[in-house]
Amino acid sequence: MTTPVNEDECYAKIAQKFNKRENLKVICIQGPSASGKSTLCDSIRFLLRAAGKEVFVLNIDNFLQTKPKNVDYYDFDSPATIQWNKVNEILKAFDNKEEKLAIYRYSYKDSESSGPVLIDNKNPEYLIVEGLYAHYLFSDYFFDIENISPLKSHDQIADVYVKNNFKFNNFSVLKIAFSISKEKMMEIRVKRDSQKRKIDSSFVEWQINEQTWPATEKWVYNYEITQPDLILENGSFNYDGLISLKKGFIKFWEQNESFDINSFYKSPYTIPYCDRK
């Protein structure tokens, strides 16, 4: 494991992980709430599409299960809220180059899951997997889901893992971890949730103190289990690290995939953090 410090270090790790040209290249981004996972995801997707490469983004949040009715306590940050079997199914579809993909959607407004909707599998060259616990999909150990429940608080759940049975034969996986401080998380979430989701700020503060941050420390930051390849402290707010990471990707594409950086500047759109000077 290493924290990305410069472009060359990032490039070396990317080249090491993506050394099998025939495999689907999986960029797996894990980090706490409000750490900026989607910012990096969107930037990489934009760069790949600008270069004419097929890329698919799999957001684990879309696989949240419908919240049960009339429950007194529910922890949205529990690993047991995810329909992991459905996530495994779509990953298997990519791995086996199946014709169709089963897509799900989650409504935060209604706390309901919908799907599946079947779409064509375009067999992308890159797959971006983003989520709170995304790295566990590609780790040696996984959550003991049978003994975890969102109806229980984190301190009622033993920190126990089982051998990971999710196996993929045709993936090359790069695991990128984001971190964020509790204070920064609180600042962003209170502002975002109160404005966009109309959630009372006092509830947001309670949720972070009692659920989100304990889950972050217990499961998201358990690097001994998840073994990330690159760690970006302060997430997308670490601008120097973010630039180094993006330049590392661009260097890999230039040197290994006949990637023409000049094609970006023919676009009318601004390319974030791609200044090569």
mmCIF file of C-alpha atoms in Angstrom:
data_model
loop_
_atom_site.group_PDB
_atom_site.id
_atom_site.type_symbol
_atom_site.label_atom_id
_atom_site.label_comp_id
_atom_site.label_asym_id
_atom_site.label_seq_id
_atom_site.Cartn_x
_atom_site.Cartn_y
_atom_site.Cartn_z
ATOM 1 C CA MET A 1 0.000 0.000 0.000
ATOM 2 C CA THR A 2 1.141 3.541 -0.667
ATOM 3 C CA THR A 3 -0.165 7.063 -0.535
ATOM 4 C CA PRO A 4 0.083 8.676 -3.974
ATOM 5 C CA VAL A 5 2.713 11.403 -3.715
ATOM 6 C CA ASN A 6 3.728 11.964 -7.293
ATOM 7 C CA GLU A 7 2.802 11.072 -10.831
ATOM 8 C CA ASP A 8 5.503 8.430 -11.242
ATOM 9 C CA GLU A 9 4.495 6.549 -8.102
ATOM 10 C CA CYS A 10 0.868 6.474 -9.194
ATOM 11 C CA TYR A 11 1.845 5.392 -12.699
ATOM 12 C CA ALA A 12 3.964 2.531 -11.370
ATOM 13 C CA LYS A 13 1.091 1.130 -9.307
ATOM 14 C CA ILE A 14 -1.416 1.511 -12.151
ATOM 15 C CA ALA A 15 0.942 -0.191 -14.617
ATOM 16 C CA GLN A 16 1.547 -3.025 -12.150
ATOM 17 C CA LYS A 17 -2.165 -3.690 -11.657
ATOM 18 C CA PHE A 18 -3.160 -3.310 -15.318
ATOM 19 C CA ASN A 19 -0.398 -5.428 -16.832
ATOM 20 C CA LYS A 20 -2.759 -7.947 -18.473
ATOM 21 C CA ARG A 21 -4.101 -6.316 -21.620
ATOM 22 C CA GLU A 22 -6.789 -8.940 -22.184
ATOM 23 C CA ASN A 23 -8.457 -8.363 -18.787
ATOM 24 C CA LEU A 24 -11.223 -5.901 -17.972
ATOM 25 C CA LYS A 25 -9.567 -3.045 -16.101
ATOM 26 C CA VAL A 26 -11.473 -2.343 -12.881
ATOM 27 C CA ILE A 27 -10.886 0.950 -11.061
ATOM 28 C CA CYS A 28 -12.401 0.394 -7.615
ATOM 29 C CA ILE A 29 -12.899 3.529 -5.497
ATOM 30 C CA GLN A 30 -13.775 3.187 -1.802
ATOM 31 C CA GLY A 31 -14.108 5.933 0.764
ATOM 32 C CA PRO A 32 -16.347 7.447 3.428
ATOM 33 C CA SER A 33 -19.402 9.556 2.814
ATOM 34 C CA ALA A 34 -18.520 13.019 1.425
ATOM 35 C CA SER A 35 -14.898 12.112 0.644
ATOM 36 C CA GLY A 36 -15.265 12.888 -3.069
ATOM 37 C CA LYS A 37 -15.456 9.414 -4.630
ATOM 38 C CA SER A 38 -17.857 10.621 -7.305
ATOM 39 C CA THR A 39 -15.563 13.534 -8.186
ATOM 40 C CA LEU A 40 -12.731 11.166 -9.079
ATOM 41 C CA CYS A 41 -15.127 8.745 -10.754
ATOM 42 C CA ASP A 42 -16.570 11.473 -13.000
ATOM 43 C CA SER A 43 -13.125 12.796 -13.909
ATOM 44 C CA ILE A 44 -11.770 9.385 -14.913
ATOM 45 C CA ARG A 45 -14.931 8.595 -16.864
ATOM 46 C CA PHE A 46 -14.650 11.912 -18.701
ATOM 47 C CA LEU A 47 -10.995 11.303 -19.594
ATOM 48 C CA LEU A 48 -11.695 7.793 -20.861
ATOM 49 C CA ARG A 49 -14.672 8.830 -22.955
ATOM 50 C CA ALA A 50 -12.732 11.780 -24.379
ATOM 51 C CA ALA A 51 -10.149 9.246 -25.519
ATOM 52 C CA GLY A 52 -12.846 7.145 -27.186
ATOM 53 C CA LYS A 53 -12.727 4.295 -24.672
ATOM 54 C CA GLU A 54 -15.773 2.353 -23.498
ATOM 55 C CA VAL A 55 -16.286 2.712 -19.730
ATOM 56 C CA PHE A 56 -19.069 1.650 -17.365
ATOM 57 C CA VAL A 57 -19.641 3.100 -13.889
ATOM 58 C CA LEU A 58 -21.121 0.833 -11.218
ATOM 59 C CA ASN A 59 -22.281 2.779 -8.165
ATOM 60 C CA ILE A 60 -22.856 0.418 -5.248
ATOM 61 C CA ASP A 61 -25.395 2.845 -3.728
ATOM 62 C CA ASN A 62 -27.832 1.829 -6.452
ATOM 63 C CA PHE A 63 -27.928 -1.639 -4.895
ATOM 64 C CA LEU A 64 -29.237 -0.516 -1.515
ATOM 65 C CA GLN A 65 -32.190 -2.623 -0.438
ATOM 66 C CA THR A 66 -35.634 -1.192 0.271
ATOM 67 C CA LYS A 67 -35.922 0.001 3.840
ATOM 68 C CA PRO A 68 -38.402 -2.064 5.880
ATOM 69 C CA LYS A 69 -41.582 -0.305 6.967
ATOM 70 C CA ASN A 70 -42.272 0.685 10.564
ATOM 71 C CA VAL A 71 -38.839 0.052 12.062
ATOM 72 C CA ASP A 72 -37.577 2.078 15.018
ATOM 73 C CA TYR A 73 -33.909 1.894 14.102
ATOM 74 C CA TYR A 74 -32.210 1.595 10.712
ATOM 75 C CA ASP A 75 -28.545 2.098 9.894
ATOM 76 C CA PHE A 76 -28.022 3.100 6.255
ATOM 77 C CA ASP A 77 -24.255 2.753 6.756
ATOM 78 C CA SER A 78 -24.463 -0.932 7.621
ATOM 79 C CA PRO A 79 -22.872 -3.278 5.042
ATOM 80 C CA ALA A 80 -26.058 -5.350 5.293
ATOM 81 C CA THR A 81 -28.077 -2.642 3.507
ATOM 82 C CA ILE A 82 -26.442 -3.616 0.204
ATOM 83 C CA GLN A 83 -27.861 -6.340 -2.056
ATOM 84 C CA TRP A 84 -24.441 -7.917 -2.488
ATOM 85 C CA ASN A 85 -25.829 -10.870 -4.423
ATOM 86 C CA LYS A 86 -27.124 -8.451 -7.075
ATOM 87 C CA VAL A 87 -23.776 -6.660 -7.208
ATOM 88 C CA ASN A 88 -22.068 -10.014 -7.684
ATOM 89 C CA GLU A 89 -24.468 -10.900 -10.494
ATOM 90 C CA ILE A 90 -23.658 -7.825 -12.559
ATOM 91 C CA LEU A 91 -19.929 -8.219 -11.949
ATOM 92 C CA LYS A 92 -20.203 -11.841 -13.075
ATOM 93 C CA ALA A 93 -22.003 -10.640 -16.202
ATOM 94 C CA PHE A 94 -19.037 -8.401 -17.006
ATOM 95 C CA ASP A 95 -16.564 -11.154 -16.138
ATOM 96 C CA ASN A 96 -18.288 -13.675 -18.409
ATOM 97 C CA LYS A 97 -19.091 -11.148 -21.173
ATOM 98 C CA GLU A 98 -22.810 -11.887 -20.956
ATOM 99 C CA GLU A 99 -25.126 -10.098 -23.369
ATOM 100 C CA LYS A 100 -27.262 -8.339 -20.745
ATOM 101 C CA LEU A 101 -26.694 -6.491 -17.469
ATOM 102 C CA ALA A 102 -29.271 -6.263 -14.660
ATOM 103 C CA ILE A 103 -29.404 -2.658 -13.433
ATOM 104 C CA TYR A 104 -30.980 -1.440 -10.188
ATOM 105 C CA ARG A 105 -31.799 2.042 -8.912
ATOM 106 C CA TYR A 106 -32.314 3.372 -5.400
ATOM 107 C CA SER A 107 -34.508 6.313 -4.397
ATOM 108 C CA TYR A 108 -33.265 8.088 -1.277
ATOM 109 C CA LYS A 109 -36.520 10.030 -1.155
ATOM 110 C CA ASP A 110 -38.632 6.884 -0.824
ATOM 111 C CA SER A 111 -35.911 4.555 0.547
ATOM 112 C CA GLU A 112 -36.901 2.066 -2.137
ATOM 113 C CA SER A 113 -35.029 -0.110 -4.593
ATOM 114 C CA SER A 114 -36.300 -0.630 -8.132
ATOM 115 C CA GLY A 115 -35.261 -3.036 -10.855
ATOM 116 C CA PRO A 116 -33.915 -4.977 -12.447
ATOM 117 C CA VAL A 117 -33.806 -3.277 -15.827
ATOM 118 C CA LEU A 118 -31.891 -5.226 -18.457
ATOM 119 C CA ILE A 119 -29.474 -3.299 -20.664
ATOM 120 C CA ASP A 120 -26.954 -4.362 -23.286
ATOM 121 C CA ASN A 121 -23.455 -5.213 -22.126
ATOM 122 C CA LYS A 122 -21.100 -3.216 -24.358
ATOM 123 C CA ASN A 123 -18.109 -5.087 -22.927
ATOM 124 C CA PRO A 124 -16.243 -1.982 -21.774
ATOM 125 C CA GLU A 125 -12.483 -1.775 -21.551
ATOM 126 C CA TYR A 126 -12.795 -0.077 -18.162
ATOM 127 C CA LEU A 127 -15.196 -0.640 -15.263
ATOM 128 C CA ILE A 128 -15.322 1.898 -12.426
ATOM 129 C CA VAL A 129 -16.785 0.479 -9.208
ATOM 130 C CA GLU A 130 -17.575 3.120 -6.598
ATOM 131 C CA GLY A 131 -18.927 2.698 -3.093
ATOM 132 C CA LEU A 132 -18.543 2.869 0.650
ATOM 133 C CA TYR A 133 -17.376 -0.752 0.849
ATOM 134 C CA ALA A 134 -16.416 -1.397 -2.776
ATOM 135 C CA HIS A 135 -12.967 -2.849 -2.002
ATOM 136 C CA TYR A 136 -14.463 -5.760 -0.090
ATOM 137 C CA LEU A 137 -15.719 -7.197 -3.383
ATOM 138 C CA PHE A 138 -12.116 -7.823 -4.418
ATOM 139 C CA SER A 139 -10.548 -8.661 -1.061
ATOM 140 C CA ASP A 140 -9.688 -12.025 0.466
ATOM 141 C CA TYR A 141 -12.260 -11.545 3.230
ATOM 142 C CA PHE A 142 -15.832 -10.257 3.189
ATOM 143 C CA PHE A 143 -18.479 -9.205 5.680
ATOM 144 C CA ASP A 144 -20.206 -11.916 7.665
ATOM 145 C CA ILE A 145 -23.535 -10.745 6.255
ATOM 146 C CA GLU A 146 -25.501 -13.468 8.035
ATOM 147 C CA ASN A 147 -24.602 -11.837 11.345
ATOM 148 C CA ILE A 148 -24.888 -8.169 10.363
ATOM 149 C CA SER A 149 -28.160 -6.247 10.395
ATOM 150 C CA PRO A 150 -29.062 -2.588 9.722
ATOM 151 C CA LEU A 151 -31.562 -2.963 12.550
ATOM 152 C CA LYS A 152 -28.667 -3.157 15.017
ATOM 153 C CA SER A 153 -26.201 -0.461 16.015
ATOM 154 C CA HIS A 154 -22.555 -0.977 15.108
ATOM 155 C CA ASP A 155 -21.545 -1.720 18.709
ATOM 156 C CA GLN A 156 -23.950 -4.680 18.724
ATOM 157 C CA ILE A 157 -22.200 -6.267 15.736
ATOM 158 C CA ALA A 158 -19.025 -8.310 16.078
ATOM 159 C CA ASP A 159 -16.154 -7.314 13.811
ATOM 160 C CA VAL A 160 -16.049 -10.695 12.087
ATOM 161 C CA TYR A 161 -15.197 -11.525 8.475
ATOM 162 C CA VAL A 162 -15.531 -14.636 6.352
ATOM 163 C CA LYS A 163 -13.655 -15.877 3.313
ATOM 164 C CA ASN A 164 -14.739 -13.972 0.213
ATOM 165 C CA ASN A 165 -16.562 -16.236 -2.244
ATOM 166 C CA PHE A 166 -16.854 -13.583 -4.964
ATOM 167 C CA LYS A 167 -14.389 -14.675 -7.650
ATOM 168 C CA PHE A 168 -13.705 -13.023 -11.002
ATOM 169 C CA ASN A 169 -11.349 -14.574 -13.536
ATOM 170 C CA ASN A 170 -10.991 -11.812 -16.105
ATOM 171 C CA PHE A 171 -10.547 -8.675 -13.995
ATOM 172 C CA SER A 172 -7.453 -6.607 -13.270
ATOM 173 C CA VAL A 173 -8.320 -4.517 -10.213
ATOM 174 C CA LEU A 174 -6.818 -1.253 -8.957
ATOM 175 C CA LYS A 175 -8.123 -0.293 -5.502
ATOM 176 C CA ILE A 176 -8.073 3.420 -4.635
ATOM 177 C CA ALA A 177 -8.985 4.480 -1.087
ATOM 178 C CA PHE A 178 -10.172 7.935 -0.041
ATOM 179 C CA SER A 179 -10.164 9.270 3.509
ATOM 180 C CA ILE A 180 -11.735 12.311 5.153
ATOM 181 C CA SER A 181 -11.816 13.778 8.651
ATOM 182 C CA LYS A 182 -14.938 13.588 10.769
ATOM 183 C CA GLU A 183 -15.056 17.393 10.943
ATOM 184 C CA LYS A 184 -14.967 17.753 7.146
ATOM 185 C CA MET A 185 -17.581 15.036 6.734
ATOM 186 C CA MET A 186 -19.853 16.793 9.210
ATOM 187 C CA GLU A 187 -19.437 20.141 7.462
ATOM 188 C CA ILE A 188 -20.258 18.752 4.021
ATOM 189 C CA ARG A 189 -23.079 16.432 5.040
ATOM 190 C CA VAL A 190 -24.941 18.976 7.184
ATOM 191 C CA LYS A 191 -24.912 21.476 4.328
ATOM 192 C CA ARG A 192 -25.672 18.975 1.572
ATOM 193 C CA ASP A 193 -28.361 16.923 3.306
ATOM 194 C CA SER A 194 -30.223 19.909 4.712
ATOM 195 C CA GLN A 195 -30.294 21.690 1.351
ATOM 196 C CA LYS A 196 -30.680 18.871 -1.178
ATOM 197 C CA ARG A 197 -32.523 16.240 0.830
ATOM 198 C CA LYS A 198 -34.351 18.569 3.245
ATOM 199 C CA ILE A 199 -33.088 16.622 6.260
ATOM 200 C CA ASP A 200 -32.927 18.414 9.594
ATOM 201 C CA SER A 201 -29.321 19.269 10.483
ATOM 202 C CA SER A 202 -29.681 17.875 14.010
ATOM 203 C CA PHE A 203 -30.587 14.461 12.570
ATOM 204 C CA VAL A 204 -27.616 14.591 10.184
ATOM 205 C CA GLU A 205 -25.300 15.314 13.120
ATOM 206 C CA TRP A 206 -26.800 12.438 15.106
ATOM 207 C CA GLN A 207 -26.493 10.082 12.128
ATOM 208 C CA ILE A 208 -22.820 10.920 11.585
ATOM 209 C CA ASN A 209 -21.952 10.635 15.277
ATOM 210 C CA GLU A 210 -23.889 7.423 15.887
ATOM 211 C CA GLN A 211 -23.795 5.603 12.546
ATOM 212 C CA THR A 212 -21.705 7.027 9.703
ATOM 213 C CA TRP A 213 -18.455 7.794 11.499
ATOM 214 C CA PRO A 214 -18.429 4.581 13.585
ATOM 215 C CA ALA A 215 -19.015 2.619 10.350
ATOM 216 C CA THR A 216 -16.203 4.556 8.691
ATOM 217 C CA GLU A 217 -13.727 3.673 11.415
ATOM 218 C CA LYS A 218 -14.905 0.086 11.734
ATOM 219 C CA TRP A 219 -15.305 -0.936 8.101
ATOM 220 C CA VAL A 220 -14.233 1.731 5.587
ATOM 221 C CA TYR A 221 -10.812 2.316 7.141
ATOM 222 C CA ASN A 222 -10.092 -1.366 7.745
ATOM 223 C CA TYR A 223 -7.155 -1.379 5.336
ATOM 224 C CA GLU A 224 -5.772 -4.560 6.858
ATOM 225 C CA ILE A 225 -8.707 -6.369 5.247
ATOM 226 C CA THR A 226 -9.273 -4.288 2.099
ATOM 227 C CA GLN A 227 -5.586 -3.789 1.148
ATOM 228 C CA PRO A 228 -5.933 -0.684 -1.065
ATOM 229 C CA ASP A 229 -3.271 -0.054 -3.706
ATOM 230 C CA LEU A 230 -3.349 3.738 -3.436
ATOM 231 C CA ILE A 231 -4.575 5.867 -0.547
ATOM 232 C CA LEU A 232 -5.526 9.507 -1.071
ATOM 233 C CA GLU A 233 -5.782 11.191 2.312
ATOM 234 C CA ASN A 234 -8.446 13.924 2.433
ATOM 235 C CA GLY A 235 -9.970 12.475 -0.733
ATOM 236 C CA SER A 236 -10.822 14.905 -3.516
ATOM 237 C CA PHE A 237 -9.859 17.788 -1.242
ATOM 238 C CA ASN A 238 -6.221 16.714 -1.575
ATOM 239 C CA TYR A 239 -5.767 18.587 -4.838
ATOM 240 C CA ASP A 240 -2.064 17.824 -5.276
ATOM 241 C CA GLY A 241 -2.673 14.122 -4.708
ATOM 242 C CA LEU A 242 -5.663 14.158 -7.044
ATOM 243 C CA ILE A 243 -3.629 15.802 -9.806
ATOM 244 C CA SER A 244 -0.821 13.267 -9.328
ATOM 245 C CA LEU A 245 -3.313 10.406 -9.531
ATOM 246 C CA LYS A 246 -4.913 11.715 -12.718
ATOM 247 C CA LYS A 247 -1.539 12.362 -14.315
ATOM 248 C CA GLY A 248 -0.515 8.834 -13.368
ATOM 249 C CA PHE A 249 -3.508 7.501 -15.287
ATOM 250 C CA ILE A 250 -2.759 9.711 -18.290
ATOM 251 C CA LYS A 251 0.878 8.591 -18.324
ATOM 252 C CA PHE A 252 -0.264 4.965 -18.264
ATOM 253 C CA TRP A 253 -2.670 5.547 -21.134
ATOM 254 C CA GLU A 254 -0.045 7.396 -23.159
ATOM 255 C CA GLN A 255 2.659 4.780 -22.683
ATOM 256 C CA ASN A 256 0.546 1.623 -22.783
ATOM 257 C CA GLU A 257 -2.604 2.348 -24.786
ATOM 258 C CA SER A 258 -1.553 4.758 -27.565
ATOM 259 C CA PHE A 259 -3.397 7.531 -25.770
ATOM 260 C CA ASP A 260 -3.115 10.954 -27.497
ATOM 261 C CA ILE A 261 -3.303 13.703 -24.868
ATOM 262 C CA ASN A 262 -3.603 16.329 -27.601
ATOM 263 C CA SER A 263 -7.050 15.006 -28.462
ATOM 264 C CA PHE A 264 -8.315 16.518 -25.204
ATOM 265 C CA TYR A 265 -7.543 20.040 -26.267
ATOM 266 C CA LYS A 266 -9.605 19.701 -29.431
ATOM 267 C CA SER A 267 -12.627 19.412 -27.166
ATOM 268 C CA PRO A 268 -14.676 22.525 -26.243
ATOM 269 C CA TYR A 269 -14.846 21.236 -22.665
ATOM 270 C CA THR A 270 -12.379 22.004 -19.906
ATOM 271 C CA ILE A 271 -10.295 19.018 -18.854
ATOM 272 C CA PRO A 272 -9.953 19.131 -15.058
ATOM 273 C CA TYR A 273 -6.465 18.758 -13.597
ATOM 274 C CA CYS A 274 -4.811 17.778 -16.875
ATOM 275 C CA ASP A 275 -2.237 20.551 -17.167
ATOM 276 C CA ARG A 276 0.908 18.777 -18.359
ATOM 277 C CA LYS A 277 3.250 21.725 -17.746
#
